[in-house]
Amino acid sequence: MATWSKAASSSSLIILAIFLLSLAGVAHGRSSRRLVRSYDEPCMEMRLYLHDILYDYSNSTSNSTSAAATRPTALSTAAPSAPAGGTFFGQVVVFNDPVTEGRRALPPALEETEVRAQGLYFYNGKEAYNAWFAFSVVFNSTARRGTLNLMGADIIAEKTRDVSVVGGTGDFFMARGVATLRTDAVEGFTYFRLQMDIKLYECYV
Ligand SMILES: *[C@@H]1O[C@H](CO)[C@@H](O)[C@H](O)[C@H]1NC(C)=O
Ligand SMILES: *[C@@H]1O[C@H](CO)[C@@H](O)[C@H](O)[C@H]1NC(C)=O
Ligand SMILES: *[C@@H]1O[C@H](CO)[C@@H](O)[C@H](O)[C@H]1NC(C)=O
């Protein structure tokens, strides 16, 4: 009798465990996904282009997808600071930029893009030209839905800069990796295109 009830309780424990695991699967939207992690080989790679069209202080706001959202402070303008390019220490730029999969000379209209970059960068070099980025790449296509969250120092003097992919949601649930940024084009102060090579080393696929 004692043996039977032990067997019965362990089998009901197994059933309970299977039930809880399937609930966890439902909570993540797909029951068959699993964690893939290797720090030697990326589990997902993609190349994207971010198009930043800075508001140029004219009355034409129709094409701009980013704008400076701060005024200079005394520290920003104190000599010998005043970094190049009309930027200043503490300047924050907020953006909602179109992102394309291939390189394109002209950015698409924001309404037409299925991928966008939403976030901010600020200038944090008191004497040199330097920036820091924090943004989400928001995917809204039939192929991919979800977000990847990127942040880190954008040391503009360097040809390529690595920032961290600190997490993700949806199709990129719990993703982690590195994004290599490279300035692909600059036109005056109102437009730049950034190439982003994203490599994920932790994926839930
Ligand atoms: C913007 O519009 C205002 C009022 O319509 C006008 O006074 C001003 O000169 C314009 N500024 C520019 C840069 O066009
Ligand atoms: C907005 O972009 C379109 C297409 O690139 C261009 O034809 C138009 O001149 C731009 N408008 C302004 C105000 O810059
Ligand atoms: C996502 O795409 C769908 C289908 O194209 C569209 O209806 C919806 O407005 C989009 N959502 C956002 C936040 O862009």
PDB file of C-alpha atoms and ligand atoms in Angstrom:
ATOM      1  CA  MET A   1       0.000   0.000   0.000  1.00  0.00           C
ATOM      2  CA  ALA A   2       2.806   2.372   0.979  1.00  0.00           C
ATOM      3  CA  THR A   3       4.663   1.573  -2.282  1.00  0.00           C
ATOM      4  CA  TRP A   4       1.544   2.266  -4.354  1.00  0.00           C
ATOM      5  CA  SER A   5       0.875   5.702  -2.834  1.00  0.00           C
ATOM      6  CA  LYS A   6       4.540   6.692  -3.273  1.00  0.00           C
ATOM      7  CA  ALA A   7       4.321   5.770  -6.963  1.00  0.00           C
ATOM      8  CA  ALA A   8       1.011   7.603  -7.277  1.00  0.00           C
ATOM      9  CA  SER A   9       2.322  10.763  -5.648  1.00  0.00           C
ATOM     10  CA  SER A  10       5.501  10.826  -7.733  1.00  0.00           C
ATOM     11  CA  SER A  11       3.541  10.356 -10.963  1.00  0.00           C
ATOM     12  CA  SER A  12       1.177  13.171  -9.997  1.00  0.00           C
ATOM     13  CA  LEU A  13       4.242  15.332  -9.273  1.00  0.00           C
ATOM     14  CA  ILE A  14       5.499  14.605 -12.793  1.00  0.00           C
ATOM     15  CA  ILE A  15       2.103  15.518 -14.252  1.00  0.00           C
ATOM     16  CA  LEU A  16       2.101  18.738 -12.205  1.00  0.00           C
ATOM     17  CA  ALA A  17       5.623  19.557 -13.435  1.00  0.00           C
ATOM     18  CA  ILE A  18       4.600  18.969 -17.076  1.00  0.00           C
ATOM     19  CA  PHE A  19       1.517  21.143 -16.541  1.00  0.00           C
ATOM     20  CA  LEU A  20       3.593  23.982 -15.037  1.00  0.00           C
ATOM     21  CA  LEU A  21       6.154  23.749 -17.856  1.00  0.00           C
ATOM     22  CA  SER A  22       3.413  23.975 -20.472  1.00  0.00           C
ATOM     23  CA  LEU A  23       1.962  27.004 -18.655  1.00  0.00           C
ATOM     24  CA  ALA A  24       5.408  28.658 -18.792  1.00  0.00           C
ATOM     25  CA  GLY A  25       5.516  27.919 -22.531  1.00  0.00           C
ATOM     26  CA  VAL A  26       2.101  29.502 -23.047  1.00  0.00           C
ATOM     27  CA  ALA A  27       3.219  32.576 -21.101  1.00  0.00           C
ATOM     28  CA  HIS A  28       6.086  33.069 -23.562  1.00  0.00           C
ATOM     29  CA  GLY A  29       3.764  32.680 -26.543  1.00  0.00           C
ATOM     30  CA  ARG A  30       5.481  29.589 -27.965  1.00  0.00           C
ATOM     31  CA  SER A  31       5.861  26.306 -26.171  1.00  0.00           C
ATOM     32  CA  SER A  32       8.744  24.909 -28.233  1.00  0.00           C
ATOM     33  CA  ARG A  33      11.303  27.696 -27.808  1.00  0.00           C
ATOM     34  CA  ARG A  34      14.605  27.071 -26.089  1.00  0.00           C
ATOM     35  CA  LEU A  35      17.638  29.073 -24.987  1.00  0.00           C
ATOM     36  CA  VAL A  36      20.632  29.000 -27.355  1.00  0.00           C
ATOM     37  CA  ARG A  37      23.801  30.463 -25.876  1.00  0.00           C
ATOM     38  CA  SER A  38      27.369  30.484 -27.112  1.00  0.00           C
ATOM     39  CA  TYR A  39      29.914  33.237 -26.584  1.00  0.00           C
ATOM     40  CA  ASP A  40      32.032  31.912 -29.502  1.00  0.00           C
ATOM     41  CA  GLU A  41      29.363  31.864 -32.227  1.00  0.00           C
ATOM     42  CA  PRO A  42      26.436  34.264 -32.538  1.00  0.00           C
ATOM     43  CA  CYS A  43      22.997  32.616 -32.546  1.00  0.00           C
ATOM     44  CA  MET A  44      21.551  35.482 -34.630  1.00  0.00           C
ATOM     45  CA  GLU A  45      23.130  38.165 -36.840  1.00  0.00           C
ATOM     46  CA  MET A  46      21.648  41.084 -38.727  1.00  0.00           C
ATOM     47  CA  ARG A  47      22.809  44.263 -40.445  1.00  0.00           C
ATOM     48  CA  LEU A  48      20.537  47.293 -40.147  1.00  0.00           C
ATOM     49  CA  TYR A  49      20.803  50.957 -41.127  1.00  0.00           C
ATOM     50  CA  LEU A  50      19.502  53.718 -38.889  1.00  0.00           C
ATOM     51  CA  HIS A  51      18.560  57.007 -40.618  1.00  0.00           C
ATOM     52  CA  ASP A  52      18.625  60.018 -38.319  1.00  0.00           C
ATOM     53  CA  ILE A  53      17.084  63.205 -39.737  1.00  0.00           C
ATOM     54  CA  LEU A  54      17.708  65.966 -37.257  1.00  0.00           C
ATOM     55  CA  TYR A  55      15.297  68.874 -36.996  1.00  0.00           C
ATOM     56  CA  ASP A  56      17.151  71.842 -38.477  1.00  0.00           C
ATOM     57  CA  TYR A  57      15.429  74.626 -36.456  1.00  0.00           C
ATOM     58  CA  SER A  58      13.462  75.784 -39.530  1.00  0.00           C
ATOM     59  CA  ASN A  59       9.676  75.745 -39.599  1.00  0.00           C
ATOM     60  CA  SER A  60       9.670  72.581 -41.658  1.00  0.00           C
ATOM     61  CA  THR A  61       9.189  69.721 -39.239  1.00  0.00           C
ATOM     62  CA  SER A  62       7.637  67.249 -41.694  1.00  0.00           C
ATOM     63  CA  ASN A  63      10.721  65.120 -42.463  1.00  0.00           C
ATOM     64  CA  SER A  64      12.579  65.300 -39.180  1.00  0.00           C
ATOM     65  CA  THR A  65      12.676  62.185 -37.020  1.00  0.00           C
ATOM     66  CA  SER A  66      14.891  63.515 -34.247  1.00  0.00           C
ATOM     67  CA  ALA A  67      15.297  66.755 -32.331  1.00  0.00           C
ATOM     68  CA  ALA A  68      17.575  68.275 -29.733  1.00  0.00           C
ATOM     69  CA  ALA A  69      15.563  68.512 -26.523  1.00  0.00           C
ATOM     70  CA  THR A  70      17.845  70.596 -24.268  1.00  0.00           C
ATOM     71  CA  ARG A  71      19.329  74.069 -24.041  1.00  0.00           C
ATOM     72  CA  PRO A  72      22.986  74.639 -23.172  1.00  0.00           C
ATOM     73  CA  THR A  73      23.923  75.273 -19.535  1.00  0.00           C
ATOM     74  CA  ALA A  74      26.819  77.467 -18.337  1.00  0.00           C
ATOM     75  CA  LEU A  75      29.016  74.361 -18.195  1.00  0.00           C
ATOM     76  CA  SER A  76      28.101  73.462 -21.784  1.00  0.00           C
ATOM     77  CA  THR A  77      29.393  76.712 -23.172  1.00  0.00           C
ATOM     78  CA  ALA A  78      32.297  77.456 -20.810  1.00  0.00           C
ATOM     79  CA  ALA A  79      35.700  77.713 -22.554  1.00  0.00           C
ATOM     80  CA  PRO A  80      37.579  75.653 -23.531  1.00  0.00           C
ATOM     81  CA  SER A  81      34.718  73.198 -24.041  1.00  0.00           C
ATOM     82  CA  ALA A  82      32.316  73.783 -26.956  1.00  0.00           C
ATOM     83  CA  PRO A  83      32.889  70.579 -28.926  1.00  0.00           C
ATOM     84  CA  ALA A  84      32.718  70.480 -32.705  1.00  0.00           C
ATOM     85  CA  GLY A  85      29.712  70.167 -34.960  1.00  0.00           C
ATOM     86  CA  GLY A  86      27.456  72.634 -33.166  1.00  0.00           C
ATOM     87  CA  THR A  87      26.877  70.186 -30.324  1.00  0.00           C
ATOM     88  CA  PHE A  88      27.398  70.911 -26.654  1.00  0.00           C
ATOM     89  CA  PHE A  89      28.065  69.005 -23.445  1.00  0.00           C
ATOM     90  CA  GLY A  90      24.709  67.817 -22.091  1.00  0.00           C
ATOM     91  CA  GLN A  91      22.782  68.096 -25.367  1.00  0.00           C
ATOM     92  CA  VAL A  92      20.095  65.410 -25.539  1.00  0.00           C
ATOM     93  CA  VAL A  93      18.604  64.322 -28.867  1.00  0.00           C
ATOM     94  CA  VAL A  94      15.380  62.289 -28.810  1.00  0.00           C
ATOM     95  CA  PHE A  95      14.593  60.230 -31.889  1.00  0.00           C
ATOM     96  CA  ASN A  96      12.117  57.891 -33.566  1.00  0.00           C
ATOM     97  CA  ASP A  97      14.123  56.957 -36.650  1.00  0.00           C
ATOM     98  CA  PRO A  98      13.377  54.719 -39.653  1.00  0.00           C
ATOM     99  CA  VAL A  99      15.574  51.619 -39.886  1.00  0.00           C
ATOM    100  CA  THR A 100      16.182  49.690 -43.118  1.00  0.00           C
ATOM    101  CA  GLU A 101      17.643  46.235 -43.725  1.00  0.00           C
ATOM    102  CA  GLY A 102      19.667  47.338 -46.763  1.00  0.00           C
ATOM    103  CA  ARG A 103      21.673  50.511 -47.291  1.00  0.00           C
ATOM    104  CA  ARG A 104      19.487  53.234 -48.794  1.00  0.00           C
ATOM    105  CA  ALA A 105      20.567  56.726 -49.789  1.00  0.00           C
ATOM    106  CA  LEU A 106      17.151  58.204 -49.013  1.00  0.00           C
ATOM    107  CA  PRO A 107      15.452  57.216 -45.784  1.00  0.00           C
ATOM    108  CA  PRO A 108      11.918  55.847 -46.144  1.00  0.00           C
ATOM    109  CA  ALA A 109       9.019  57.712 -44.564  1.00  0.00           C
ATOM    110  CA  LEU A 110       8.572  56.675 -40.969  1.00  0.00           C
ATOM    111  CA  GLU A 111       5.023  55.440 -41.693  1.00  0.00           C
ATOM    112  CA  GLU A 112       6.382  52.993 -44.279  1.00  0.00           C
ATOM    113  CA  THR A 113       9.039  51.336 -42.126  1.00  0.00           C
ATOM    114  CA  GLU A 114       8.537  48.085 -40.288  1.00  0.00           C
ATOM    115  CA  VAL A 115      11.625  48.645 -38.131  1.00  0.00           C
ATOM    116  CA  ARG A 116      12.291  51.792 -36.105  1.00  0.00           C
ATOM    117  CA  ALA A 117      14.851  52.945 -33.585  1.00  0.00           C
ATOM    118  CA  GLN A 118      13.327  54.820 -30.654  1.00  0.00           C
ATOM    119  CA  GLY A 119      15.407  56.421 -27.928  1.00  0.00           C
ATOM    120  CA  LEU A 120      17.992  59.095 -27.285  1.00  0.00           C
ATOM    121  CA  TYR A 121      21.617  60.043 -27.540  1.00  0.00           C
ATOM    122  CA  PHE A 122      23.428  62.734 -25.640  1.00  0.00           C
ATOM    123  CA  TYR A 123      26.753  64.472 -26.006  1.00  0.00           C
ATOM    124  CA  ASN A 124      28.957  63.803 -23.002  1.00  0.00           C
ATOM    125  CA  GLY A 125      32.335  65.100 -24.138  1.00  0.00           C
ATOM    126  CA  LYS A 126      33.229  68.316 -22.310  1.00  0.00           C
ATOM    127  CA  GLU A 127      36.157  69.032 -24.592  1.00  0.00           C
ATOM    128  CA  ALA A 128      35.831  66.450 -27.344  1.00  0.00           C
ATOM    129  CA  TYR A 129      32.990  65.252 -29.526  1.00  0.00           C
ATOM    130  CA  ASN A 130      31.526  62.159 -27.888  1.00  0.00           C
ATOM    131  CA  ALA A 131      28.088  60.629 -27.436  1.00  0.00           C
ATOM    132  CA  TRP A 132      26.149  57.991 -25.513  1.00  0.00           C
ATOM    133  CA  PHE A 133      23.228  56.003 -26.939  1.00  0.00           C
ATOM    134  CA  ALA A 134      20.224  54.234 -25.438  1.00  0.00           C
ATOM    135  CA  PHE A 135      17.451  53.010 -27.720  1.00  0.00           C
ATOM    136  CA  SER A 136      15.105  50.212 -28.716  1.00  0.00           C
ATOM    137  CA  VAL A 137      15.011  48.707 -32.185  1.00  0.00           C
ATOM    138  CA  VAL A 138      11.285  48.063 -32.599  1.00  0.00           C
ATOM    139  CA  PHE A 139      10.338  45.360 -35.122  1.00  0.00           C
ATOM    140  CA  ASN A 140       6.796  45.282 -36.474  1.00  0.00           C
ATOM    141  CA  SER A 141       6.896  43.068 -39.562  1.00  0.00           C
ATOM    142  CA  THR A 142       5.363  39.723 -40.388  1.00  0.00           C
ATOM    143  CA  ALA A 143       8.839  38.171 -40.105  1.00  0.00           C
ATOM    144  CA  ARG A 144       9.831  39.688 -36.755  1.00  0.00           C
ATOM    145  CA  ARG A 145       7.939  41.306 -33.935  1.00  0.00           C
ATOM    146  CA  GLY A 146       9.461  42.584 -30.728  1.00  0.00           C
ATOM    147  CA  THR A 147      12.244  44.838 -29.484  1.00  0.00           C
ATOM    148  CA  LEU A 148      16.002  44.789 -28.987  1.00  0.00           C
ATOM    149  CA  ASN A 149      17.424  47.215 -26.449  1.00  0.00           C
ATOM    150  CA  LEU A 150      20.832  48.765 -27.117  1.00  0.00           C
ATOM    151  CA  MET A 151      22.969  51.051 -24.992  1.00  0.00           C
ATOM    152  CA  GLY A 152      26.546  52.226 -24.588  1.00  0.00           C
ATOM    153  CA  ALA A 153      29.241  54.775 -25.321  1.00  0.00           C
ATOM    154  CA  ASP A 154      29.428  55.949 -28.926  1.00  0.00           C
ATOM    155  CA  ILE A 155      33.063  57.059 -29.093  1.00  0.00           C
ATOM    156  CA  ILE A 156      32.686  59.051 -32.294  1.00  0.00           C
ATOM    157  CA  ALA A 157      36.442  59.346 -32.917  1.00  0.00           C
ATOM    158  CA  GLU A 158      36.609  55.579 -33.453  1.00  0.00           C
ATOM    159  CA  LYS A 159      35.681  54.078 -36.795  1.00  0.00           C
ATOM    160  CA  THR A 160      33.554  51.317 -35.268  1.00  0.00           C
ATOM    161  CA  ARG A 161      32.022  51.342 -31.818  1.00  0.00           C
ATOM    162  CA  ASP A 162      30.573  48.399 -29.900  1.00  0.00           C
ATOM    163  CA  VAL A 163      27.484  48.918 -27.767  1.00  0.00           C
ATOM    164  CA  SER A 164      25.688  46.283 -25.715  1.00  0.00           C
ATOM    165  CA  VAL A 165      22.444  44.576 -26.635  1.00  0.00           C
ATOM    166  CA  VAL A 166      21.135  44.379 -23.089  1.00  0.00           C
ATOM    167  CA  GLY A 167      17.846  42.608 -23.669  1.00  0.00           C
ATOM    168  CA  GLY A 168      14.839  42.058 -25.858  1.00  0.00           C
ATOM    169  CA  THR A 169      11.159  41.210 -26.022  1.00  0.00           C
ATOM    170  CA  GLY A 170       8.828  39.240 -28.314  1.00  0.00           C
ATOM    171  CA  ASP A 171      10.816  37.348 -30.958  1.00  0.00           C
ATOM    172  CA  PHE A 172      13.937  38.593 -29.144  1.00  0.00           C
ATOM    173  CA  PHE A 173      12.837  37.492 -25.660  1.00  0.00           C
ATOM    174  CA  MET A 174      15.829  37.742 -23.258  1.00  0.00           C
ATOM    175  CA  ALA A 175      18.314  38.349 -26.105  1.00  0.00           C
ATOM    176  CA  ARG A 176      21.840  39.563 -25.343  1.00  0.00           C
ATOM    177  CA  GLY A 177      24.760  40.485 -27.549  1.00  0.00           C
ATOM    178  CA  VAL A 178      26.810  43.240 -29.095  1.00  0.00           C
ATOM    179  CA  ALA A 179      26.052  45.791 -31.830  1.00  0.00           C
ATOM    180  CA  THR A 180      28.908  47.297 -33.835  1.00  0.00           C
ATOM    181  CA  LEU A 181      28.070  50.812 -35.017  1.00  0.00           C
ATOM    182  CA  ARG A 182      29.731  52.502 -37.989  1.00  0.00           C
ATOM    183  CA  THR A 183      28.880  55.930 -39.399  1.00  0.00           C
ATOM    184  CA  ASP A 184      27.868  55.184 -42.993  1.00  0.00           C
ATOM    185  CA  ALA A 185      27.014  58.722 -44.171  1.00  0.00           C
ATOM    186  CA  VAL A 186      26.813  62.254 -42.807  1.00  0.00           C
ATOM    187  CA  GLU A 187      25.184  65.214 -44.541  1.00  0.00           C
ATOM    188  CA  GLY A 188      25.692  68.493 -42.754  1.00  0.00           C
ATOM    189  CA  PHE A 189      24.335  68.312 -39.239  1.00  0.00           C
ATOM    190  CA  THR A 190      20.824  67.275 -40.308  1.00  0.00           C
ATOM    191  CA  TYR A 191      21.347  63.690 -41.490  1.00  0.00           C
ATOM    192  CA  PHE A 192      23.457  60.690 -40.601  1.00  0.00           C
ATOM    193  CA  ARG A 193      23.165  57.018 -41.416  1.00  0.00           C
ATOM    194  CA  LEU A 194      24.487  54.446 -38.990  1.00  0.00           C
ATOM    195  CA  GLN A 195      25.307  50.875 -39.953  1.00  0.00           C
ATOM    196  CA  MET A 196      24.494  48.489 -37.101  1.00  0.00           C
ATOM    197  CA  ASP A 197      25.891  44.955 -37.154  1.00  0.00           C
ATOM    198  CA  ILE A 198      23.977  43.162 -34.440  1.00  0.00           C
ATOM    199  CA  LYS A 199      25.258  39.832 -33.131  1.00  0.00           C
ATOM    200  CA  LEU A 200      23.286  38.010 -30.478  1.00  0.00           C
ATOM    201  CA  TYR A 201      25.039  35.444 -28.285  1.00  0.00           C
ATOM    202  CA  GLU A 202      21.992  34.546 -26.237  1.00  0.00           C
ATOM    203  CA  CYS A 203      18.758  33.817 -28.108  1.00  0.00           C
ATOM    204  CA  TYR A 204      15.506  32.189 -27.168  1.00  0.00           C
ATOM    205  CA  VAL A 205      14.466  30.585 -30.440  1.00  0.00           C
TER     206      VAL A 205
HETATM  207  C1  LIG B   1       8.930  80.443 -38.807  1.00  0.00           C
HETATM  208  O1  LIG B   1       7.599  80.947 -38.838  1.00  0.00           O
HETATM  209  C2  LIG B   1       7.429  82.174 -38.160  1.00  0.00           C
HETATM  210  C3  LIG B   1       5.936  82.517 -38.153  1.00  0.00           C
HETATM  211  O2  LIG B   1       5.291  81.964 -39.227  1.00  0.00           O
HETATM  212  C4  LIG B   1       8.277  83.248 -38.852  1.00  0.00           C
HETATM  213  O3  LIG B   1       8.134  84.469 -38.151  1.00  0.00           O
HETATM  214  C5  LIG B   1       9.738  82.789 -38.809  1.00  0.00           C
HETATM  215  O4  LIG B   1      10.529  83.722 -39.512  1.00  0.00           O
HETATM  216  C6  LIG B   1       9.906  81.411 -39.435  1.00  0.00           C
HETATM  217  N1  LIG B   1      11.261  80.950 -39.249  1.00  0.00           N
HETATM  218  C7  LIG B   1      11.970  80.355 -40.216  1.00  0.00           C
HETATM  219  C8  LIG B   1      13.357  79.940 -39.871  1.00  0.00           C
HETATM  220  O5  LIG B   1      11.522  80.142 -41.324  1.00  0.00           O
HETATM  221  C1  LIG B   2      11.056  65.644 -47.345  1.00  0.00           C
HETATM  222  O1  LIG B   2      11.556  64.511 -48.020  1.00  0.00           O
HETATM  223  C2  LIG B   2      11.153  64.425 -49.348  1.00  0.00           C
HETATM  224  C3  LIG B   2      11.651  63.103 -49.875  1.00  0.00           C
HETATM  225  O2  LIG B   2      12.955  62.853 -49.498  1.00  0.00           O
HETATM  226  C4  LIG B   2      11.720  65.618 -50.121  1.00  0.00           C
HETATM  227  O3  LIG B   2      11.302  65.545 -51.463  1.00  0.00           O
HETATM  228  C5  LIG B   2      11.222  66.881 -49.489  1.00  0.00           C
HETATM  229  O4  LIG B   2      11.824  67.983 -50.110  1.00  0.00           O
HETATM  230  C6  LIG B   2      11.551  66.908 -48.023  1.00  0.00           C
HETATM  231  N1  LIG B   2      10.931  68.057 -47.404  1.00  0.00           N
HETATM  232  C7  LIG B   2      11.607  68.911 -46.689  1.00  0.00           C
HETATM  233  C8  LIG B   2      10.791  70.015 -46.134  1.00  0.00           C
HETATM  234  O5  LIG B   2      12.798  68.805 -46.473  1.00  0.00           O
HETATM  235  C1  LIG B   3       2.409  47.293 -36.884  1.00  0.00           C
HETATM  236  O1  LIG B   3       2.037  46.802 -38.155  1.00  0.00           O
HETATM  237  C2  LIG B   3       0.644  46.671 -38.316  1.00  0.00           C
HETATM  238  C3  LIG B   3       0.400  45.987 -39.630  1.00  0.00           C
HETATM  239  O2  LIG B   3       1.100  46.596 -40.684  1.00  0.00           O
HETATM  240  C4  LIG B   3      -0.003  48.060 -38.227  1.00  0.00           C
HETATM  241  O3  LIG B   3      -1.401  47.944 -38.366  1.00  0.00           O
HETATM  242  C5  LIG B   3       0.335  48.663 -36.887  1.00  0.00           C
HETATM  243  O4  LIG B   3      -0.152  49.990 -36.805  1.00  0.00           O
HETATM  244  C6  LIG B   3       1.834  48.683 -36.660  1.00  0.00           C
HETATM  245  N1  LIG B   3       2.146  49.142 -35.308  1.00  0.00           N
HETATM  246  C7  LIG B   3       3.019  50.097 -35.069  1.00  0.00           C
HETATM  247  C8  LIG B   3       3.216  50.433 -33.639  1.00  0.00           C
HETATM  248  O5  LIG B   3       3.643  50.648 -35.962  1.00  0.00           O
END
